[in-house]
XYZ file of C-alpha atoms in Angstrom:
105
model
C 105.561 89.968 52.313
C 108.414 89.895 54.833
C 112.004 89.744 53.548
C 113.624 86.482 53.939
C 116.133 86.406 56.789
C 119.661 85.499 55.917
C 120.646 82.663 58.080
C 124.312 81.661 58.539
C 124.028 78.574 56.086
C 122.663 80.827 53.379
C 125.165 83.552 53.994
C 128.028 81.000 54.005
C 126.652 79.648 50.496
C 126.574 83.280 49.184
C 130.089 83.911 50.156
C 131.257 80.649 48.615
C 129.469 81.420 45.453
C 130.976 84.900 45.217
C 134.380 83.470 45.638
C 133.696 81.091 42.711
C 132.639 84.150 40.579
C 136.011 85.695 41.522
C 137.878 82.603 40.535
C 136.122 82.708 37.115
C 136.814 86.442 36.779
C 140.625 85.726 37.369
C 140.502 82.756 34.794
C 139.039 84.945 32.149
C 141.448 87.805 32.922
C 144.409 85.600 32.632
C 142.977 84.139 29.336
C 143.016 87.563 27.998
C 146.695 87.884 28.971
C 145.689 91.001 31.224
C 147.147 92.089 34.475
C 144.763 93.372 37.182
C 146.105 96.779 36.416
C 145.392 96.343 32.608
C 141.827 95.332 33.371
C 141.241 98.265 36.057
C 142.764 100.714 33.357
C 140.619 99.505 30.490
C 137.352 99.571 32.562
C 138.346 102.661 34.536
C 138.019 100.963 37.865
C 139.555 102.123 41.079
C 142.823 100.394 42.166
C 142.211 97.205 44.039
C 138.812 96.606 42.598
C 139.598 93.652 40.418
C 141.779 91.988 43.090
C 139.104 92.265 45.608
C 136.488 90.769 43.287
C 138.752 88.121 42.257
C 139.393 86.890 45.818
C 135.762 87.300 46.872
C 136.243 90.233 49.214
C 133.469 92.188 47.206
C 133.116 95.343 45.585
C 130.527 97.821 44.036
C 127.716 96.502 42.006
C 128.866 98.815 39.250
C 132.338 97.386 39.108
C 130.844 93.881 39.187
C 128.548 94.569 36.229
C 131.327 96.342 34.328
C 133.546 93.209 34.631
C 130.671 90.791 33.663
C 129.738 93.050 30.622
C 133.442 93.298 29.531
C 133.792 89.453 29.481
C 130.407 88.934 27.915
C 131.469 91.474 25.025
C 134.475 89.067 24.544
C 132.114 86.179 23.934
C 132.018 84.636 27.338
C 128.680 83.526 28.733
C 127.503 85.514 31.654
C 125.619 82.214 32.744
C 128.981 80.465 32.924
C 130.391 83.309 35.059
C 127.435 83.553 37.399
C 125.984 80.088 37.779
C 127.033 78.078 40.758
C 126.774 74.761 39.061
C 128.026 75.040 35.298
C 127.912 71.331 34.251
C 125.422 72.318 31.542
C 126.490 75.817 30.569
C 129.236 76.707 28.053
C 131.922 79.039 28.826
C 131.659 80.801 25.522
C 128.355 81.621 23.839
C 128.780 79.896 20.374
C 126.281 79.356 17.564
C 126.539 77.694 14.250
C 125.481 79.684 11.211
C 125.989 78.322 7.657
C 128.707 75.911 8.866
C 130.626 78.632 10.475
C 131.411 78.897 14.115
C 130.528 82.365 15.333
C 130.273 84.022 18.570
C 126.713 84.886 19.658
C 126.174 88.578 19.654
């Protein structure tokens, strides 16, 4: 099987999607009352990494995964972070157990 060629339309879509993920990263960081420096220090990321990801400039896969994992550990849905169309996904993973609202593990 030959690899799929990336055409301009597909490439533009990927860039737009990545920028949207960056917007979500920023929103979650601000909800946590963290500065860019706070998050980089907590996750031991190189300076500028969080900013670059938040504005859609890119970054390493390791840094990208570290941020997604961090927010997922805080109860935020990785599906909400990554999906392009989130009309049906919840921002937080919430389950009901014995009439108590709990974050999904």
